[in-house]
Amino acid sequence: MTEQPHDWDAREDDASAPVRRELDALRARHRQDPPIDLLRAADADALPDDLQQAIASRLERDRWQRTLVDNLNDTTPDLDHAAEDRLLARIHQEAARDSSARVVRFPVVWRPILALAAAAVLVTAVVLRMHPPTTTPEPATTTTGTPAASPATPSFVLTLDKPDVRLTANALVRRGAGQQPKFVDDVAPALNAYRAGDYQTAEREFERVARLYPDAIEIAFYHGVTQLWLNDPTGAMSSLEAARRLNDETFAPDIAWYLAVANERAGNVAAARSELTTLCAGSSDYRARACDAVARLK
Amino acid sequence: MAEFDAVYRAHVQSVFRFALRAVSNRALAEDLTAEAFLELYRRQDEIDVSRLPGWLLTVVRNKARDHWRRQQVERRYAEQEVDSELSEAPAIERWVLDSADLKPVHRTCLMLRYVHGMSRTEIAAATGLSETQVKGYLQYALELLRKSYQKGAAT
């Protein structure tokens, strides 16, 4: 809501001149009104509880806002036929993807062969455990490659890249429960494994240190990114939401971006778009990428 | 499958319109609509058609709430420092709300443009009108306001 529109044309300027002072006063009177999108959402009872109550009550008492919302509801456009068909095709496509993602059922004749193959894998694993390789294990991926655990996944609009590790100033003084401030030492194994692309180890280490430092945003955030690299978008969403609840502004855009990535991979396109829309309206480094992606996300 | 398609055709418009009211963003409203119907597709054996479209609207509503939670609207709203006391409406406000000469569409365009500061493009997106239509409605509404003011009706 801008205080003084700057895009009036000459005709509007002329026509409004006699009532300019009254319009200015009206604008000032409604400057503090809740945003129109929130008013409409409250009218649809679609806001989180506390906010719903506050805005719905306002909507009930203010005839200006009530009229505006009613009129907008009356002019809400329909889906055109093309969009209606496109959405139906998308639903069928998603539903087909669901069924192809279900467990593959092998014919009975294959089962002995598969059992033998499984046994061979087991023996190999036991031998390797008894005689571990002396060299450092190959990382699961490189920083620019695709995740090692990645199956033949559909292509996504949002590419997964790997954010560099950075620590907040709090990291230097952070204490675990009843411990001396040695956060950096404790978290080092997880972060080193993450940097090396050894995401399985990183995942285990992040799980461990998350219990020691439940308020450390670095752990929650990089844990979430690690889970993304392990093709676990649901786990990633949970870790990234936990990171968001810690309310650290410096990580907020990163969290939003990776939540968008996780949501797209989990099939929650609306949630991904919602994150991207916020980023696109902001001023972080993710802005351009988010604006581009939100336009391409189907 | 054919049955699902028929259910979709029967309810998609009302679900989409509700989604658009709930999130005020066309692309997002389409996403929510698609996701609600996908949920129905997955659970079509459990959901009785007599519960439609209410069941679909509930799915959309819940997803819209998740959307607003992610937008951290609480903070955005708090920043508005809303004054809960409403003073008496000035004459021009009463005219905008009550004038019998204004049709709802004129009133809406006038409110959004000259009070809430929206551009013609934004108004077109919010109302589903074309920008040319918005321009025409604005011209008419502003002219009416000016004439009423000159006659003393809006003061």
Short mmCIF file of C-alpha atoms in Angstrom, two decimals:
data_model
loop_
_atom_site.label_atom_id
_atom_site.label_comp_id
_atom_site.label_asym_id
_atom_site.label_seq_id
_atom_site.Cartn_x
_atom_site.Cartn_y
_atom_site.Cartn_z
CA MET A 1 0.00 0.00 0.00
CA THR A 2 1.78 3.16 -1.10
CA GLU A 3 1.09 6.49 0.51
CA GLN A 4 1.15 8.48 -2.70
CA PRO A 5 0.80 6.75 -6.05
CA HIS A 6 3.28 8.04 -8.59
CA ASP A 7 1.82 6.46 -11.67
CA TRP A 8 -1.26 8.59 -12.15
CA ASP A 9 -1.53 9.88 -15.67
CA ALA A 10 -2.27 13.51 -16.53
CA ARG A 11 -5.98 12.83 -16.88
CA GLU A 12 -6.16 11.26 -13.44
CA ASP A 13 -4.19 14.15 -11.99
CA ASP A 14 -6.59 16.68 -13.50
CA ALA A 15 -9.73 14.79 -12.56
CA SER A 16 -8.63 14.20 -8.98
CA ALA A 17 -7.33 17.73 -8.39
CA PRO A 18 -10.57 19.06 -6.81
CA VAL A 19 -10.71 16.13 -4.39
CA ARG A 20 -7.00 15.66 -3.87
CA ARG A 21 -7.05 16.76 -0.24
CA GLU A 22 -9.95 14.44 0.60
CA LEU A 23 -8.30 11.51 -1.18
CA ASP A 24 -5.06 12.18 0.70
CA ALA A 25 -6.96 12.14 3.99
CA LEU A 26 -8.74 8.92 3.02
CA ARG A 27 -5.44 7.32 2.12
CA ALA A 28 -3.95 8.37 5.44
CA ARG A 29 -6.98 6.97 7.27
CA HIS A 30 -6.52 3.56 5.63
CA ARG A 31 -2.74 3.46 5.66
CA GLN A 32 -2.76 1.16 8.68
CA ASP A 33 -5.37 -1.24 7.32
CA PRO A 34 -4.29 -4.87 7.12
CA PRO A 35 -3.02 -5.80 3.63
CA ILE A 36 -5.81 -6.74 1.25
CA ASP A 37 -4.51 -10.28 0.71
CA LEU A 38 -4.72 -10.90 4.46
CA LEU A 39 -8.22 -9.47 4.61
CA ARG A 40 -9.35 -11.80 1.86
CA ALA A 41 -7.64 -14.76 3.48
CA ALA A 42 -9.32 -13.94 6.80
CA ASP A 43 -12.65 -13.79 5.00
CA ALA A 44 -11.96 -17.33 3.75
CA ASP A 45 -10.95 -18.39 7.29
CA ALA A 46 -7.58 -19.34 5.83
CA LEU A 47 -5.14 -17.66 8.22
CA PRO A 48 -3.30 -19.18 11.17
CA ASP A 49 -5.49 -19.01 14.28
CA ASP A 50 -4.17 -15.94 16.13
CA LEU A 51 -3.97 -13.84 13.02
CA GLN A 52 -7.34 -15.06 11.79
CA GLN A 53 -9.02 -13.81 14.91
CA ALA A 54 -7.40 -10.37 14.80
CA ILE A 55 -8.07 -9.69 11.13
CA ALA A 56 -11.54 -11.24 11.00
CA SER A 57 -12.54 -9.03 13.89
CA ARG A 58 -11.24 -6.00 12.05
CA LEU A 59 -13.09 -7.09 8.94
CA GLU A 60 -16.30 -7.39 10.90
CA ARG A 61 -16.08 -3.87 12.31
CA ASP A 62 -14.78 -1.91 9.33
CA ARG A 63 -17.30 -1.32 6.57
CA TRP A 64 -14.64 -0.08 4.14
CA GLN A 65 -12.66 -3.29 4.36
CA ARG A 66 -15.78 -5.44 4.34
CA THR A 67 -17.00 -3.74 1.16
CA LEU A 68 -13.64 -4.09 -0.51
CA VAL A 69 -13.42 -7.80 0.26
CA ASP A 70 -17.01 -8.47 -0.80
CA ASN A 71 -16.53 -6.66 -4.08
CA LEU A 72 -13.28 -8.47 -4.79
CA ASN A 73 -14.94 -11.78 -4.04
CA ASP A 74 -17.68 -10.92 -6.50
CA THR A 75 -15.15 -10.28 -9.24
CA THR A 76 -12.89 -13.27 -8.54
CA PRO A 77 -12.06 -14.64 -11.97
CA ASP A 78 -12.73 -18.24 -12.99
CA LEU A 79 -10.19 -20.65 -14.39
CA ASP A 80 -10.35 -20.52 -18.17
CA HIS A 81 -10.83 -23.78 -20.07
CA ALA A 82 -7.17 -24.08 -21.00
CA ALA A 83 -6.08 -23.70 -17.39
CA GLU A 84 -8.75 -26.17 -16.27
CA ASP A 85 -7.45 -28.76 -18.74
CA ARG A 86 -3.83 -28.04 -17.84
CA LEU A 87 -4.50 -28.60 -14.13
CA LEU A 88 -6.32 -31.86 -14.79
CA ALA A 89 -3.40 -33.09 -16.90
CA ARG A 90 -1.03 -32.14 -14.11
CA ILE A 91 -3.09 -34.06 -11.55
CA HIS A 92 -3.04 -37.18 -13.74
CA GLN A 93 0.69 -36.78 -14.28
CA GLU A 94 1.34 -36.50 -10.54
CA ALA A 95 -0.92 -39.45 -9.83
CA ALA A 96 0.96 -41.52 -12.42
CA ARG A 97 4.25 -40.53 -10.82
CA ASP A 98 2.84 -41.71 -7.47
CA SER A 99 2.02 -45.13 -8.78
CA SER A 100 5.35 -45.56 -10.57
CA ALA A 101 7.15 -44.66 -7.35
CA ARG A 102 5.54 -47.54 -5.48
CA VAL A 103 7.63 -50.60 -4.67
CA VAL A 104 8.42 -52.60 -7.79
CA ARG A 105 6.91 -56.07 -7.55
CA PHE A 106 9.07 -58.81 -9.04
CA PRO A 107 7.57 -61.94 -10.55
CA VAL A 108 7.87 -65.06 -8.39
CA VAL A 109 10.46 -66.67 -10.71
CA TRP A 110 12.87 -63.83 -10.04
CA ARG A 111 12.74 -64.10 -6.28
CA PRO A 112 15.43 -66.83 -5.82
CA ILE A 113 17.79 -64.86 -8.05
CA LEU A 114 17.19 -61.70 -6.07
CA ALA A 115 17.73 -63.59 -2.83
CA LEU A 116 21.10 -64.83 -4.11
CA ALA A 117 22.07 -61.31 -5.16
CA ALA A 118 21.11 -59.97 -1.74
CA ALA A 119 23.20 -62.66 -0.06
CA ALA A 120 26.19 -61.75 -2.22
CA VAL A 121 25.86 -58.10 -1.21
CA LEU A 122 25.70 -59.12 2.43
CA VAL A 123 28.86 -61.23 2.17
CA THR A 124 30.69 -58.39 0.46
CA ALA A 125 29.63 -56.01 3.20
CA VAL A 126 30.90 -58.37 5.92
CA VAL A 127 34.25 -58.81 4.15
CA LEU A 128 34.64 -55.07 3.75
CA ARG A 129 33.83 -54.53 7.40
CA MET A 130 36.51 -57.04 8.41
CA HIS A 131 39.07 -55.54 6.00
CA PRO A 132 38.26 -51.85 5.68
CA PRO A 133 40.00 -49.97 2.90
CA THR A 134 42.96 -47.98 4.12
CA THR A 135 42.31 -44.99 1.91
CA THR A 136 39.79 -42.29 2.69
CA PRO A 137 36.38 -43.31 1.38
CA GLU A 138 35.29 -41.65 -1.81
CA PRO A 139 32.83 -38.91 -1.05
CA ALA A 140 29.30 -39.71 -2.02
CA THR A 141 29.29 -36.84 -4.46
CA THR A 142 31.27 -33.88 -5.55
CA THR A 143 30.02 -30.46 -4.67
CA THR A 144 28.74 -29.90 -8.16
CA GLY A 145 27.52 -33.40 -8.98
CA THR A 146 24.23 -35.02 -8.32
CA PRO A 147 23.67 -36.87 -5.05
CA ALA A 148 25.14 -40.37 -4.96
CA ALA A 149 21.92 -41.80 -3.69
CA SER A 150 19.96 -40.12 -6.42
CA PRO A 151 17.73 -42.53 -8.34
CA ALA A 152 16.47 -41.65 -11.78
CA THR A 153 14.47 -38.73 -10.43
CA PRO A 154 12.41 -36.39 -12.55
CA SER A 155 14.14 -33.14 -13.39
CA PHE A 156 13.40 -30.31 -11.01
CA VAL A 157 13.15 -26.61 -11.63
CA LEU A 158 15.16 -25.89 -8.50
CA THR A 159 18.67 -27.23 -8.75
CA LEU A 160 20.35 -28.44 -5.62
CA ASP A 161 23.67 -26.79 -4.95
CA LYS A 162 25.80 -26.83 -1.90
CA PRO A 163 26.07 -23.78 0.33
CA ASP A 164 29.46 -23.02 1.82
CA VAL A 165 29.77 -23.55 5.52
CA ARG A 166 29.53 -20.42 7.60
CA LEU A 167 29.09 -20.03 11.32
CA THR A 168 27.27 -17.37 13.25
CA ALA A 169 29.08 -15.26 15.84
CA ASN A 170 27.20 -17.23 18.51
CA ALA A 171 29.01 -20.36 17.44
CA LEU A 172 32.17 -19.20 19.21
CA VAL A 173 30.52 -18.92 22.60
CA ARG A 174 27.78 -21.53 22.30
CA ARG A 175 27.60 -24.12 25.07
CA GLY A 176 25.94 -27.50 25.07
CA ALA A 177 23.99 -28.65 28.11
CA GLY A 178 26.34 -27.98 31.06
CA GLN A 179 29.40 -27.89 28.82
CA GLN A 180 32.23 -25.54 28.15
CA PRO A 181 31.96 -23.57 24.95
CA LYS A 182 33.50 -26.07 22.53
CA PHE A 183 30.80 -26.01 19.90
CA VAL A 184 33.21 -25.56 17.03
CA ASP A 185 35.14 -28.69 18.04
CA ASP A 186 31.97 -30.70 18.51
CA VAL A 187 30.46 -29.76 15.19
CA ALA A 188 33.69 -30.11 13.19
CA PRO A 189 33.25 -33.83 12.28
CA ALA A 190 29.82 -33.14 10.83
CA LEU A 191 30.89 -30.06 8.92
CA ASN A 192 34.08 -31.69 7.64
CA ALA A 193 32.11 -34.66 6.35
CA TYR A 194 29.62 -32.26 4.77
CA ARG A 195 32.41 -30.29 3.10
CA ALA A 196 33.95 -33.52 1.79
CA GLY A 197 30.63 -34.67 0.36
CA ASP A 198 30.47 -37.66 2.72
CA TYR A 199 26.80 -37.10 3.45
CA GLN A 200 26.14 -40.39 5.22
CA THR A 201 28.73 -39.53 7.86
CA ALA A 202 27.61 -35.93 7.97
CA GLU A 203 24.03 -37.08 8.59
CA ARG A 204 25.08 -39.27 11.53
CA GLU A 205 27.24 -36.53 13.01
CA PHE A 206 24.57 -33.86 12.64
CA GLU A 207 22.08 -36.17 14.39
CA ARG A 208 24.53 -36.55 17.26
CA VAL A 209 25.40 -32.87 17.74
CA ALA A 210 21.82 -31.74 17.26
CA ARG A 211 21.04 -33.38 20.60
CA LEU A 212 23.87 -31.43 22.27
CA TYR A 213 23.03 -28.09 20.67
CA PRO A 214 19.32 -27.92 19.92
CA ASP A 215 19.54 -24.14 19.45
CA ALA A 216 22.40 -24.13 16.96
CA ILE A 217 21.09 -22.94 13.64
CA GLU A 218 24.19 -24.12 11.77
CA ILE A 219 23.44 -27.72 12.75
CA ALA A 220 19.77 -27.61 11.82
CA PHE A 221 20.47 -25.85 8.52
CA TYR A 222 23.39 -27.95 7.25
CA HIS A 223 21.66 -31.08 8.49
CA GLY A 224 18.71 -30.16 6.29
CA VAL A 225 20.93 -29.56 3.27
CA THR A 226 22.70 -32.86 3.91
CA GLN A 227 19.37 -34.67 3.92
CA LEU A 228 18.55 -33.10 0.59
CA TRP A 229 21.77 -34.51 -0.84
CA LEU A 230 20.72 -37.88 0.54
CA ASN A 231 17.40 -37.62 -1.32
CA ASP A 232 15.40 -37.23 1.86
CA PRO A 233 13.30 -34.11 1.22
CA THR A 234 10.90 -34.90 4.06
CA GLY A 235 13.73 -35.10 6.58
CA ALA A 236 15.24 -31.97 5.07
CA MET A 237 11.97 -30.09 5.51
CA SER A 238 11.81 -31.07 9.15
CA SER A 239 15.40 -29.93 9.83
CA LEU A 240 14.99 -26.71 7.87
CA GLU A 241 11.72 -25.88 9.63
CA ALA A 242 13.55 -26.43 12.92
CA ALA A 243 16.23 -24.03 11.68
CA ARG A 244 13.58 -21.49 10.79
CA ARG A 245 12.08 -21.66 14.27
CA LEU A 246 15.41 -20.46 15.65
CA ASN A 247 14.71 -17.08 14.04
CA ASP A 248 18.15 -16.18 12.79
CA GLU A 249 17.80 -13.51 10.12
CA THR A 250 21.21 -14.21 8.58
CA PHE A 251 20.15 -17.72 7.60
CA ALA A 252 16.53 -16.87 6.75
CA PRO A 253 16.93 -16.57 2.94
CA ASP A 254 19.06 -19.75 2.79
CA ILE A 255 16.45 -21.63 4.78
CA ALA A 256 13.66 -20.39 2.52
CA TRP A 257 15.56 -21.40 -0.62
CA TYR A 258 16.38 -24.90 0.56
CA LEU A 259 12.85 -25.35 1.88
CA ALA A 260 11.65 -24.51 -1.61
CA VAL A 261 14.04 -27.10 -3.03
CA ALA A 262 12.89 -29.71 -0.50
CA ASN A 263 9.23 -28.97 -1.09
CA GLU A 264 9.55 -29.27 -4.84
CA ARG A 265 11.29 -32.61 -4.45
CA ALA A 266 8.59 -33.77 -2.05
CA GLY A 267 5.91 -32.84 -4.58
CA ASN A 268 4.63 -29.84 -2.59
CA VAL A 269 4.74 -27.36 -5.43
CA ALA A 270 2.49 -24.83 -3.69
CA ALA A 271 4.74 -24.74 -0.66
CA ALA A 272 7.81 -24.39 -2.88
CA ARG A 273 6.17 -21.55 -4.76
CA SER A 274 5.21 -19.88 -1.52
CA GLU A 275 8.84 -19.87 -0.35
CA LEU A 276 10.03 -18.61 -3.72
CA THR A 277 7.43 -15.85 -3.83
CA THR A 278 8.72 -14.52 -0.54
CA LEU A 279 12.31 -14.67 -1.74
CA CYS A 280 11.38 -13.02 -5.02
CA ALA A 281 9.80 -10.13 -3.14
CA GLY A 282 12.83 -9.73 -0.89
CA SER A 283 16.32 -8.42 -1.48
CA SER A 284 18.53 -11.39 -0.66
CA ASP A 285 21.03 -12.99 -3.03
CA TYR A 286 18.37 -15.55 -3.90
CA ARG A 287 15.99 -12.98 -5.33
CA ALA A 288 16.78 -13.31 -9.04
CA ARG A 289 16.90 -17.11 -8.91
CA ALA A 290 13.65 -17.23 -6.97
CA CYS A 291 11.83 -14.90 -9.37
CA ASP A 292 13.01 -16.96 -12.31
CA ALA A 293 12.07 -20.25 -10.66
CA VAL A 294 8.65 -19.12 -9.53
CA ALA A 295 7.81 -18.32 -13.14
CA ARG A 296 8.97 -21.74 -14.32
CA LEU A 297 7.52 -23.85 -11.54
CA LYS A 298 4.54 -25.86 -12.82
CA MET B 1 -10.71 -42.30 -13.87
CA ALA B 2 -13.62 -40.95 -15.91
CA GLU B 3 -15.55 -40.56 -12.68
CA PHE B 4 -12.72 -38.58 -11.12
CA ASP B 5 -12.57 -36.31 -14.16
CA ALA B 6 -16.31 -35.63 -13.85
CA VAL B 7 -15.91 -34.75 -10.18
CA TYR B 8 -13.01 -32.47 -11.07
CA ARG B 9 -15.04 -30.67 -13.73
CA ALA B 10 -17.96 -30.28 -11.35
CA HIS B 11 -15.96 -28.64 -8.57
CA VAL B 12 -12.77 -27.15 -9.97
CA GLN B 13 -14.14 -23.62 -10.41
CA SER B 14 -15.44 -23.28 -6.88
CA VAL B 15 -12.25 -24.76 -5.44
CA PHE B 16 -10.06 -22.44 -7.52
CA ARG B 17 -12.09 -19.36 -6.63
CA PHE B 18 -11.86 -20.24 -2.97
CA ALA B 19 -8.10 -20.79 -3.28
CA LEU B 20 -7.72 -17.42 -4.95
CA ARG B 21 -9.60 -15.73 -2.11
CA ALA B 22 -7.41 -17.55 0.38
CA VAL B 23 -4.02 -16.63 -1.10
CA SER B 24 -4.62 -13.77 -3.59
CA ASN B 25 -2.09 -15.21 -6.02
CA ARG B 26 -3.28 -16.91 -9.18
CA ALA B 27 -0.37 -19.31 -9.69
CA LEU B 28 -0.42 -20.34 -6.07
CA ALA B 29 -4.19 -20.78 -6.18
CA GLU B 30 -3.77 -23.13 -9.15
CA ASP B 31 -1.18 -25.11 -7.18
CA LEU B 32 -3.48 -25.42 -4.19
CA THR B 33 -6.35 -26.48 -6.42
CA ALA B 34 -4.25 -29.14 -8.13
CA GLU B 35 -2.93 -30.42 -4.81
CA ALA B 36 -6.40 -30.66 -3.30
CA PHE B 37 -7.68 -32.68 -6.26
CA LEU B 38 -4.57 -34.85 -6.23
CA GLU B 39 -5.27 -35.60 -2.57
CA LEU B 40 -8.81 -36.52 -3.56
CA TYR B 41 -7.48 -38.74 -6.35
CA ARG B 42 -5.27 -40.58 -3.90
CA ARG B 43 -8.13 -41.06 -1.46
CA GLN B 44 -11.05 -41.42 -3.82
CA ASP B 45 -11.98 -44.77 -2.30
CA GLU B 46 -12.37 -43.16 1.14
CA ILE B 47 -14.05 -39.86 0.31
CA ASP B 48 -17.75 -39.89 -0.31
CA VAL B 49 -18.75 -37.52 -3.11
CA SER B 50 -21.47 -36.14 -0.88
CA ARG B 51 -18.68 -34.47 1.14
CA LEU B 52 -17.62 -32.45 -1.89
CA PRO B 53 -16.72 -29.73 -2.46
CA GLY B 54 -16.46 -29.10 1.32
CA TRP B 55 -13.69 -31.65 1.74
CA LEU B 56 -11.68 -30.06 -1.07
CA LEU B 57 -12.14 -26.58 0.39
CA THR B 58 -10.86 -27.81 3.74
CA VAL B 59 -7.73 -29.19 2.08
CA VAL B 60 -7.18 -25.85 0.34
CA ARG B 61 -7.81 -23.92 3.56
CA ASN B 62 -5.26 -25.97 5.49
CA LYS B 63 -2.67 -25.53 2.77
CA ALA B 64 -3.38 -21.80 2.63
CA ARG B 65 -2.78 -21.58 6.39
CA ASP B 66 0.55 -23.30 5.91
CA HIS B 67 1.34 -20.75 3.21
CA TRP B 68 0.59 -17.81 5.49
CA ARG B 69 2.58 -19.34 8.31
CA ARG B 70 5.57 -19.51 6.02
CA GLN B 71 5.09 -15.91 5.00
CA GLN B 72 5.53 -14.94 8.64
CA VAL B 73 2.58 -12.66 8.31
CA GLU B 74 2.36 -12.12 12.04
CA ARG B 75 5.42 -9.93 11.81
CA ARG B 76 4.17 -8.19 8.70
CA TYR B 77 0.86 -7.44 10.36
CA ALA B 78 2.47 -6.30 13.59
CA GLU B 79 4.52 -3.82 11.62
CA GLN B 80 1.32 -2.19 10.49
CA GLU B 81 0.67 -1.05 14.06
CA VAL B 82 -3.03 -1.33 13.56
CA ASP B 83 -5.13 1.19 15.33
CA SER B 84 -8.06 -0.81 16.60
CA GLU B 85 -10.23 2.22 17.26
CA LEU B 86 -12.17 3.24 14.18
CA SER B 87 -13.06 6.89 14.02
CA GLU B 88 -16.14 8.12 12.22
CA ALA B 89 -15.88 7.85 8.46
CA PRO B 90 -15.36 11.14 6.62
CA ALA B 91 -17.85 12.29 3.98
CA ILE B 92 -15.78 11.09 1.05
CA GLU B 93 -15.61 7.58 2.50
CA ARG B 94 -19.34 7.49 3.02
CA TRP B 95 -19.81 8.63 -0.56
CA VAL B 96 -17.54 5.91 -1.93
CA LEU B 97 -19.35 3.26 0.09
CA ASP B 98 -22.91 4.46 -0.38
CA SER B 99 -23.18 6.28 -3.69
CA ALA B 100 -25.90 4.63 -5.76
CA ASP B 101 -24.22 5.88 -8.92
CA LEU B 102 -21.18 3.68 -8.35
CA LYS B 103 -21.44 0.06 -9.37
CA PRO B 104 -19.40 -2.39 -7.27
CA VAL B 105 -16.77 -2.67 -9.97
CA HIS B 106 -16.29 1.13 -10.11
CA ARG B 107 -16.16 1.29 -6.33
CA THR B 108 -13.57 -1.48 -6.16
CA CYS B 109 -11.31 0.08 -8.77
CA LEU B 110 -11.58 3.48 -7.12
CA MET B 111 -10.77 2.12 -3.67
CA LEU B 112 -7.83 0.08 -4.85
CA ARG B 113 -6.29 2.79 -7.01
CA TYR B 114 -6.79 6.04 -5.16
CA VAL B 115 -6.83 4.82 -1.58
CA HIS B 116 -4.82 1.62 -1.54
CA GLY B 117 -2.35 2.82 -4.14
CA MET B 118 -2.46 -0.13 -6.52
CA SER B 119 -1.40 0.17 -10.14
CA ARG B 120 -3.82 -0.61 -12.96
CA THR B 121 -1.93 -3.84 -13.60
CA GLU B 122 -2.31 -4.91 -9.98
CA ILE B 123 -6.00 -4.09 -10.02
CA ALA B 124 -6.45 -6.07 -13.22
CA ALA B 125 -4.74 -9.07 -11.63
CA ALA B 126 -6.83 -8.81 -8.47
CA THR B 127 -10.16 -8.44 -10.23
CA GLY B 128 -9.72 -10.45 -13.40
CA LEU B 129 -10.51 -7.36 -15.48
CA SER B 130 -8.36 -6.21 -18.37
CA GLU B 131 -6.20 -3.12 -17.87
CA THR B 132 -8.30 -1.29 -20.46
CA GLN B 133 -11.44 -2.08 -18.50
CA VAL B 134 -9.78 -0.93 -15.29
CA LYS B 135 -8.76 2.32 -16.93
CA GLY B 136 -12.32 2.92 -18.15
CA TYR B 137 -13.90 2.16 -14.78
CA LEU B 138 -11.41 4.45 -13.05
CA GLN B 139 -12.13 7.32 -15.40
CA TYR B 140 -15.83 6.95 -14.83
CA ALA B 141 -15.54 6.66 -11.05
CA LEU B 142 -13.19 9.59 -10.71
CA GLU B 143 -15.37 11.77 -12.90
CA LEU B 144 -18.38 10.87 -10.79
CA LEU B 145 -16.49 11.67 -7.61
CA ARG B 146 -15.37 15.01 -8.99
CA LYS B 147 -18.91 15.96 -10.02
CA SER B 148 -20.34 14.91 -6.70
CA TYR B 149 -17.69 16.92 -4.92
CA GLN B 150 -18.51 19.97 -6.99
CA LYS B 151 -22.17 19.55 -6.14
CA GLY B 152 -21.21 19.27 -2.51
CA ALA B 153 -22.41 15.70 -2.10
CA ALA B 154 -19.06 14.28 -1.12
CA THR B 155 -18.03 16.88 1.39
#
